[in-house]
PDB file of C-alpha atoms and ligand atoms in Angstrom:
ATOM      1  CA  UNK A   1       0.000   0.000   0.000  1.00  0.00           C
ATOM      2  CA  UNK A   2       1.167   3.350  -0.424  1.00  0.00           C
ATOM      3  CA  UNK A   3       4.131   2.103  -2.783  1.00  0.00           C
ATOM      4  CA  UNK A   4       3.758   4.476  -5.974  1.00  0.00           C
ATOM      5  CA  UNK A   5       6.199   6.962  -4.464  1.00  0.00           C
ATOM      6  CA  UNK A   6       6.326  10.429  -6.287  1.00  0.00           C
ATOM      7  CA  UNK A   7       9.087  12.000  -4.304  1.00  0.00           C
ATOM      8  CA  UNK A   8      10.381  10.842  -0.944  1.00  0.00           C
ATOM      9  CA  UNK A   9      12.016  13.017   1.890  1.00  0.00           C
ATOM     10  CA  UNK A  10      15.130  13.421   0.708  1.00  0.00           C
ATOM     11  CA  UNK A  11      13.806  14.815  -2.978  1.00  0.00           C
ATOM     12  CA  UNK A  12      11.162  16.940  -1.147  1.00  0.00           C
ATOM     13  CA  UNK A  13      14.065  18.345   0.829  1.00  0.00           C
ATOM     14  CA  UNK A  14      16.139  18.805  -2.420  1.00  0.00           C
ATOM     15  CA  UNK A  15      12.859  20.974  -3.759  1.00  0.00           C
ATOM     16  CA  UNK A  16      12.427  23.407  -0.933  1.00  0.00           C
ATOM     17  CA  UNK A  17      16.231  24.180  -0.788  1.00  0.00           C
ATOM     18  CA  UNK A  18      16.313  24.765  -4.505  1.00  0.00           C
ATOM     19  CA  UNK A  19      12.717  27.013  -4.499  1.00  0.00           C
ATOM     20  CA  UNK A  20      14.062  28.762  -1.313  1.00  0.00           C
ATOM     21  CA  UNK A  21      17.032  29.625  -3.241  1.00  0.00           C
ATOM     22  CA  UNK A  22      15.592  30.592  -6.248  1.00  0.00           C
ATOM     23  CA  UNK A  23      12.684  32.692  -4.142  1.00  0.00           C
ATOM     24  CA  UNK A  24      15.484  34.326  -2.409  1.00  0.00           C
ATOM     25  CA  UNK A  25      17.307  35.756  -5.462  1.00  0.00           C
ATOM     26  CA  UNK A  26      13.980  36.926  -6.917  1.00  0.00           C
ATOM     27  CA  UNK A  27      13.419  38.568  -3.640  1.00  0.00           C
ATOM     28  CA  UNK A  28      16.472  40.191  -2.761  1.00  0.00           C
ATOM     29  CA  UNK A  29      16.059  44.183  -3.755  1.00  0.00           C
ATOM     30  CA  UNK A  30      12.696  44.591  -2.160  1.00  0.00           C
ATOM     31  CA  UNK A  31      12.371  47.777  -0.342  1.00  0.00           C
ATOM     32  CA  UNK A  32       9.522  46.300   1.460  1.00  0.00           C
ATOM     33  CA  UNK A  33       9.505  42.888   3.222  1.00  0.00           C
ATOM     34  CA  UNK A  34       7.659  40.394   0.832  1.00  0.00           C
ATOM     35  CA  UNK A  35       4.778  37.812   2.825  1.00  0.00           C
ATOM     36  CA  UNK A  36       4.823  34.338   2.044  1.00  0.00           C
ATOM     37  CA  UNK A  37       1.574  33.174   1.936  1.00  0.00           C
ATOM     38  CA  UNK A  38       0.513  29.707   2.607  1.00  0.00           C
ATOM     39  CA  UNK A  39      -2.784  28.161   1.504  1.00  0.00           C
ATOM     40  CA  UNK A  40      -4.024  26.105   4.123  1.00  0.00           C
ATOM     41  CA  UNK A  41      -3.952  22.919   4.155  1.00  0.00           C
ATOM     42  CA  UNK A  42      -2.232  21.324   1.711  1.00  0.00           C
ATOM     43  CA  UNK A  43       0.791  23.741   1.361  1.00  0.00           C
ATOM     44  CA  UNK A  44       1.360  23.569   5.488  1.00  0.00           C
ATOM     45  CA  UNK A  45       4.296  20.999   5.276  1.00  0.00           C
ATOM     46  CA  UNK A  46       6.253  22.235   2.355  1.00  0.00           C
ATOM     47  CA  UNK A  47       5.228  25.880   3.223  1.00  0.00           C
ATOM     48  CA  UNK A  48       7.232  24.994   6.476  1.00  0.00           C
ATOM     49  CA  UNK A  49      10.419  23.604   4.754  1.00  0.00           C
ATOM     50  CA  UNK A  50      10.331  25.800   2.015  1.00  0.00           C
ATOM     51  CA  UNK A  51      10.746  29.235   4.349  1.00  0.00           C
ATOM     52  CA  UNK A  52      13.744  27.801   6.268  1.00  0.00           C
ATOM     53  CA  UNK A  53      15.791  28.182   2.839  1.00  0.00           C
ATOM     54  CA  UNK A  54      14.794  31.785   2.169  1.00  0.00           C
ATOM     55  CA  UNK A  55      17.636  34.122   3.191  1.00  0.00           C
ATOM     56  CA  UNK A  56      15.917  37.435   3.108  1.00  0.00           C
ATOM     57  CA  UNK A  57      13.445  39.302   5.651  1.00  0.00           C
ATOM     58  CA  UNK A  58       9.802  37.698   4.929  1.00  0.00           C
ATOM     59  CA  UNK A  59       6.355  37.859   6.682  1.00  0.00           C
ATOM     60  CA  UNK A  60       4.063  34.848   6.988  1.00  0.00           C
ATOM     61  CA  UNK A  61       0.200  34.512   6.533  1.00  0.00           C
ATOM     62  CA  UNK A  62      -1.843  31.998   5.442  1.00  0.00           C
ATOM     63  CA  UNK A  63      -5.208  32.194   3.435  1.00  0.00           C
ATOM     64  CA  UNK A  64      -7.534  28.970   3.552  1.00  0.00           C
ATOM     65  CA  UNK A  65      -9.812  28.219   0.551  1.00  0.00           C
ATOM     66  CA  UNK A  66     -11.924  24.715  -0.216  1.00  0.00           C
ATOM     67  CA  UNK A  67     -12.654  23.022  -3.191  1.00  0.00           C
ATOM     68  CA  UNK A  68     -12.409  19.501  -3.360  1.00  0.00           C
ATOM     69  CA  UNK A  69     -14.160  16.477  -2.028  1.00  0.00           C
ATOM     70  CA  UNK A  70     -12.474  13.093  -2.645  1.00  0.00           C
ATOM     71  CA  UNK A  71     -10.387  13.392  -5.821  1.00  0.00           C
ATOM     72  CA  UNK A  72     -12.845  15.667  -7.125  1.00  0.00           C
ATOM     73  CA  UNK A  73     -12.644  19.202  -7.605  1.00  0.00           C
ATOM     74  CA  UNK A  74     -16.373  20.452  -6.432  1.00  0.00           C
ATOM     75  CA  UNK A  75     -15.188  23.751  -8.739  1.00  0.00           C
ATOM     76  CA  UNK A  76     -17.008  26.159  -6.439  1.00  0.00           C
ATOM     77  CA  UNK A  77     -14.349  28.102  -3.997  1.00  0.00           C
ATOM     78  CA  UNK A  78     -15.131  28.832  -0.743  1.00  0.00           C
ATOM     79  CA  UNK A  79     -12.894  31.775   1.085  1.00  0.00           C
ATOM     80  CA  UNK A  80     -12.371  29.885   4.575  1.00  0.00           C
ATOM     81  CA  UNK A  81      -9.872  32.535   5.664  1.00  0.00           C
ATOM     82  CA  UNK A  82      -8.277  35.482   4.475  1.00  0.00           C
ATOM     83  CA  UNK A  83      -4.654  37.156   4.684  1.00  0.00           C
ATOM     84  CA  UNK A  84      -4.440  38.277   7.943  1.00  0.00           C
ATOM     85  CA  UNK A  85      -1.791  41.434   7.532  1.00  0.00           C
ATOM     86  CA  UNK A  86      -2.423  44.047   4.668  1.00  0.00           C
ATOM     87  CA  UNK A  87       0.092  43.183   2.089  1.00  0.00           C
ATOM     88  CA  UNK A  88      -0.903  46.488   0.208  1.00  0.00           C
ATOM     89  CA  UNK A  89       2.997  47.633  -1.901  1.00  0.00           C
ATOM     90  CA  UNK A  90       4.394  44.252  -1.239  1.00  0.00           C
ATOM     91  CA  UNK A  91       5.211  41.393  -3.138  1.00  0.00           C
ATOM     92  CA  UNK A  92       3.510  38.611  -1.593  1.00  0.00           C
ATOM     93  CA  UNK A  93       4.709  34.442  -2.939  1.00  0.00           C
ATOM     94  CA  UNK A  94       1.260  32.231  -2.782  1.00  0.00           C
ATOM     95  CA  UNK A  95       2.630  28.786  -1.579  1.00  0.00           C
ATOM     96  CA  UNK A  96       0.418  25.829  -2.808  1.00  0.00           C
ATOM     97  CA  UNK A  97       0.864  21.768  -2.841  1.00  0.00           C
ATOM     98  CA  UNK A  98      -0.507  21.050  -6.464  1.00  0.00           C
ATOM     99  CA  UNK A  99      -1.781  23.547  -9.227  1.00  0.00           C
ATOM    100  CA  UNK A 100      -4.234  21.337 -10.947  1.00  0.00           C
ATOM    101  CA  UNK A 101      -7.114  22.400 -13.353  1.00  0.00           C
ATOM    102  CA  UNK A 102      -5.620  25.928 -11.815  1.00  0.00           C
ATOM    103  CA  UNK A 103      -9.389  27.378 -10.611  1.00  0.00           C
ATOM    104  CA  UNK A 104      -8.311  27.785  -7.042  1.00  0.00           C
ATOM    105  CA  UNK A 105      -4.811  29.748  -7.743  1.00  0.00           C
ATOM    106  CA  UNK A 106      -7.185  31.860 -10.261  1.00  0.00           C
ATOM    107  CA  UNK A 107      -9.238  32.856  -7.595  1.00  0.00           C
ATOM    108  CA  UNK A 108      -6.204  32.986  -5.013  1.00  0.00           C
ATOM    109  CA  UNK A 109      -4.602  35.803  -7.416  1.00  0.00           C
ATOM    110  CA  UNK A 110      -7.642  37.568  -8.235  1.00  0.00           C
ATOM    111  CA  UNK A 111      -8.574  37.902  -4.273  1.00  0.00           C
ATOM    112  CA  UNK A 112      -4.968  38.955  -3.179  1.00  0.00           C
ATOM    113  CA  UNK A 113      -4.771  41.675  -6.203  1.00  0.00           C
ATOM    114  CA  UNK A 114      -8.144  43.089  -4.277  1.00  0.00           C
ATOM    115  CA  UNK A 115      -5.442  43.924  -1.075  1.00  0.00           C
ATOM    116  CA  UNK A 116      -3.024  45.601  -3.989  1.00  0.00           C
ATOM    117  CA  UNK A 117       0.378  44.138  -3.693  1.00  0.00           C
ATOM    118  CA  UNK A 118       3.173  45.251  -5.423  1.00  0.00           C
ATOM    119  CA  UNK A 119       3.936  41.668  -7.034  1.00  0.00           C
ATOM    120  CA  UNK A 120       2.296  38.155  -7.354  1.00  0.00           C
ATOM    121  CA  UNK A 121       4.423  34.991  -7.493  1.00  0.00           C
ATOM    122  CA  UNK A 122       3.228  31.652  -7.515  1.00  0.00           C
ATOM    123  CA  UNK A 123       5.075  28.497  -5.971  1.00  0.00           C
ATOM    124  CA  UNK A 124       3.745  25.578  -6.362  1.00  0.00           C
ATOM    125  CA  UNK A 125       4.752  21.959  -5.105  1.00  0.00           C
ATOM    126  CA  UNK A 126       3.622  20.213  -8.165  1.00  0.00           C
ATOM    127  CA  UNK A 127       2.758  21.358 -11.354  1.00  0.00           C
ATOM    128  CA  UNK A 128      -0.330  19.215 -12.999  1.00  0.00           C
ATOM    129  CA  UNK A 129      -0.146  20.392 -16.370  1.00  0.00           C
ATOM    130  CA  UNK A 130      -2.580  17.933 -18.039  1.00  0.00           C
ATOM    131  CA  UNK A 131      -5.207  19.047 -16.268  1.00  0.00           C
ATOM    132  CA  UNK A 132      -5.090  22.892 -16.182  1.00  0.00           C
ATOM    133  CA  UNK A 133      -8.421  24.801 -17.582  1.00  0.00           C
ATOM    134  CA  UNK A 134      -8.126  27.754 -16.862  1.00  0.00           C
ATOM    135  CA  UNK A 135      -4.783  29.157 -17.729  1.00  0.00           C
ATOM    136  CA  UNK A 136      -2.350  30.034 -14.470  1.00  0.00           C
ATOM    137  CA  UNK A 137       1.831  30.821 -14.543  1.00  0.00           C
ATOM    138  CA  UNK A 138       3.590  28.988 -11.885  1.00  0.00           C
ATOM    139  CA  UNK A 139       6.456  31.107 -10.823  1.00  0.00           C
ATOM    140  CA  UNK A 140       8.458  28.617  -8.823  1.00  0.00           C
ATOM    141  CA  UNK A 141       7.773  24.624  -9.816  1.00  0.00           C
ATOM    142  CA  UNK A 142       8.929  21.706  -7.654  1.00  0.00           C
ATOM    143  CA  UNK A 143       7.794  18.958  -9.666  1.00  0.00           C
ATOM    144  CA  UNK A 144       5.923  19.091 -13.316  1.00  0.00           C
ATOM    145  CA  UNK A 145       3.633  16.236 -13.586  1.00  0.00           C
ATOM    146  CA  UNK A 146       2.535  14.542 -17.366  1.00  0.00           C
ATOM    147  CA  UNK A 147       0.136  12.267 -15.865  1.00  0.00           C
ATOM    148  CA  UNK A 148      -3.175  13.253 -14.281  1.00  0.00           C
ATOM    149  CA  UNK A 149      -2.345  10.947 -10.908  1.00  0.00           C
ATOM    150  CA  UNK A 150      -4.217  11.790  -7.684  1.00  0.00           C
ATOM    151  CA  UNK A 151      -1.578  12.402  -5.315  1.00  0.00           C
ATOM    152  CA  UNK A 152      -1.261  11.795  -1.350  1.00  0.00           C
ATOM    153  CA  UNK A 153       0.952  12.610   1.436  1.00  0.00           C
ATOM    154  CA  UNK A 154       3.333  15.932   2.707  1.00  0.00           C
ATOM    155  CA  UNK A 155       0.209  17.916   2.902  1.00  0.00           C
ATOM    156  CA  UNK A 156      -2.155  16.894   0.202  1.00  0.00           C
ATOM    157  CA  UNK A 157      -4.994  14.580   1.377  1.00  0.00           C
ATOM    158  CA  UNK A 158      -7.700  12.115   0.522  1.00  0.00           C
ATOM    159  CA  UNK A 159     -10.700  13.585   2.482  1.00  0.00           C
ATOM    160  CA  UNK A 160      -8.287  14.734   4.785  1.00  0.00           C
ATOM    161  CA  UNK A 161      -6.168  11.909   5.479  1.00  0.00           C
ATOM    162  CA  UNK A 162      -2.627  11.189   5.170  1.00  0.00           C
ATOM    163  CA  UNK A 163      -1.388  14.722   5.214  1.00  0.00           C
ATOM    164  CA  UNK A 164       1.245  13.983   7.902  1.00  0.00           C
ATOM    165  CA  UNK A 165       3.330  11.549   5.348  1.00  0.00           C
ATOM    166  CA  UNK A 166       6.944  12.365   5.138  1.00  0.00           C
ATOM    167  CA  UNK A 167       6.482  11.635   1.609  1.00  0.00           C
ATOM    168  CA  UNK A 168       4.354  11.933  -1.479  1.00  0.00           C
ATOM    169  CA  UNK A 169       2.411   9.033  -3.257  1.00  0.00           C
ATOM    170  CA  UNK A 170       0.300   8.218  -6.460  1.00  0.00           C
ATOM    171  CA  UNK A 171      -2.959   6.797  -5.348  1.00  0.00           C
ATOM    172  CA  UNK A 172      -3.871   3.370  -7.036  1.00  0.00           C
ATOM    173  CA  UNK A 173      -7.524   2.069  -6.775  1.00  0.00           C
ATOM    174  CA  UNK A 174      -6.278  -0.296  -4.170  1.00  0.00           C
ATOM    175  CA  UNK A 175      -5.000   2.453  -2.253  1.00  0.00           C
ATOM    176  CA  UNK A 176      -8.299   4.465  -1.953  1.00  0.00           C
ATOM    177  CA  UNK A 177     -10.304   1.787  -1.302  1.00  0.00           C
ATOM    178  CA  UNK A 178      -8.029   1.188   1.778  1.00  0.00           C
ATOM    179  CA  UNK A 179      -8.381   4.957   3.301  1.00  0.00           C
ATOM    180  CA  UNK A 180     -12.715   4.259   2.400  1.00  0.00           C
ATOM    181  CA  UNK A 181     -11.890   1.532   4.375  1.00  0.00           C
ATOM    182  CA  UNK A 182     -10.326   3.697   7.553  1.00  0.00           C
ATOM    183  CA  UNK A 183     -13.150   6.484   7.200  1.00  0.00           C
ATOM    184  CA  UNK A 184     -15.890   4.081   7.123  1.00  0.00           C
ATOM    185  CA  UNK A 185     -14.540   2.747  10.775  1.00  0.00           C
ATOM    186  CA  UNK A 186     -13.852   5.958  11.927  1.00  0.00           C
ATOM    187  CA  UNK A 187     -15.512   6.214  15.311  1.00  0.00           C
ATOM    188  CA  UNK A 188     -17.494   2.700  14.900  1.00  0.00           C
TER     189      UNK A 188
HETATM  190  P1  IMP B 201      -7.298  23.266  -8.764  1.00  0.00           P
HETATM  191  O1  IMP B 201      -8.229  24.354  -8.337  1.00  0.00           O
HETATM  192  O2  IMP B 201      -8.017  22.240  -9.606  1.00  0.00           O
HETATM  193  O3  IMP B 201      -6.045  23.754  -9.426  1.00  0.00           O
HETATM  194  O4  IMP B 201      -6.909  22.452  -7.493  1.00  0.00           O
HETATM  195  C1  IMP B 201      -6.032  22.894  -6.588  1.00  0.00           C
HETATM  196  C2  IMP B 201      -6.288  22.319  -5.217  1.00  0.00           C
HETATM  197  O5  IMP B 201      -6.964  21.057  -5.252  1.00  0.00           O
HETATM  198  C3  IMP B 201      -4.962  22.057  -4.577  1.00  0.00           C
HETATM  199  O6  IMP B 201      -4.599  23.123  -3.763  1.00  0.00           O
HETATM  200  C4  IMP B 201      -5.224  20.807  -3.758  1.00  0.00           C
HETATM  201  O7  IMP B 201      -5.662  21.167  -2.473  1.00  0.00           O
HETATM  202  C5  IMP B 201      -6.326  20.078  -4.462  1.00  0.00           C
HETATM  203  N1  IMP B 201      -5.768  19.023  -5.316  1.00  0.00           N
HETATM  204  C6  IMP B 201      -5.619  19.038  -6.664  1.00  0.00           C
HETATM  205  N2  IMP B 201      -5.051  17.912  -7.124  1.00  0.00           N
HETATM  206  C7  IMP B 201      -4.801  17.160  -6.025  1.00  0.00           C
HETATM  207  C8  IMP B 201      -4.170  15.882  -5.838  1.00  0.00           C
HETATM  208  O8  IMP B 201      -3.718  15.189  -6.776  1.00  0.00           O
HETATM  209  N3  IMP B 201      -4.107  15.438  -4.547  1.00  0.00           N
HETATM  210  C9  IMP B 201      -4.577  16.152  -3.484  1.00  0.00           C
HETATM  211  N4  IMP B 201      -5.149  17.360  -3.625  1.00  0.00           N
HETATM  212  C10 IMP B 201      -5.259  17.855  -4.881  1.00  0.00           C
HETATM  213 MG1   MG B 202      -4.517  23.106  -1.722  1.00  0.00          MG
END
């Protein structure tokens, strides 16, 4: 179970020192400190290791959005929570696990450009190209991905589980029916 690995620790680690250090050289002449902003959940772990490679000044906020049930997106986004400092004249780095059909970093971009930053990047773990439908510029890519694979673990869930995995998975039919398996005896 669990045996499609994607990228394990040590390549995870190997993507947030390379994105830090990239992030960092874009970074380095602002006159204002830039926010980093994580979108909750599913960037929380790479979000984490991703900042401890970024040599310059930064603030931290998170926005939360929701949009998927299963391995389905539900395409209607729901704002859970916003940015919780103004990031008005600064360049602010949106921090997701996966860019898929890209609706939800649309809407993440549109609804920070309403608090007028200076700048927009976007970092994004993986980069599911396939699947994009509405058309959104990833900035800072971990991995790009040619197949349209649900993913699992380091943050990215299946109806919430498995986000505390050290490392990231391809989900086989096997696999899912194993974590229906643990929600349906949740709590029996
Ligand atoms: P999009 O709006 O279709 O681009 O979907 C983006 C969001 O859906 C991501 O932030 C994830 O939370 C979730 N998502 C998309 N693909 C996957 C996946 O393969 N595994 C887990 N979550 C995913
Ligand atoms: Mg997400």
């Amino acid at each position: 179970m669990f045996d499609n690995i994607v990228l394990n620790k040590d390549e995870l680690e190997e993507i947030s020192y390379r994105l830090g250090q990239e992030i960092t050289d874009t970074l380095k002449n602002e006159k204002k400190i830039p926010v980093i902003v994580g979108v909750m959940k599913g960037s929380m772990n790479f979000m984490m290791d991703l900042i401890k490679y970024i040599e310059v000044p930064i603030f931290t906020d998170y926005i939360q959005i929701s949009s998927y049930a299963g391995t389905k997106s539900t395409g209607r986004i729901q704002l859970i929570k916003d940015l919780s400092y103004e990031c008005e004249g600064r360049s602010v780095v949106i921090v997701e696990d996966i860019v898929d059909t890209g609706k939800s970093m649309h809407y993440l971009i549109e609804h920070i450009m309403t608090h007028n930053p200076r700048n927009i990047y976007v970092c994004s773990l993986f980069d599911k190209k396939p699947a994009r439908v509405i058309d959104v510029n990833v900035d800072f890519v971990g991995k790009e991905l040619t197949e349209d694979t649900f993913l699992i673990g380091y943050g990215l869930d299946y109806n919430e589980l498995c986000r505390e995995l050290p490392y990231v998975f391809g989900a086989t039919n096997e696999d899912i029916e194993e974590l229906d398996k643990i929600l349906k005896n949740d709590d029996k």
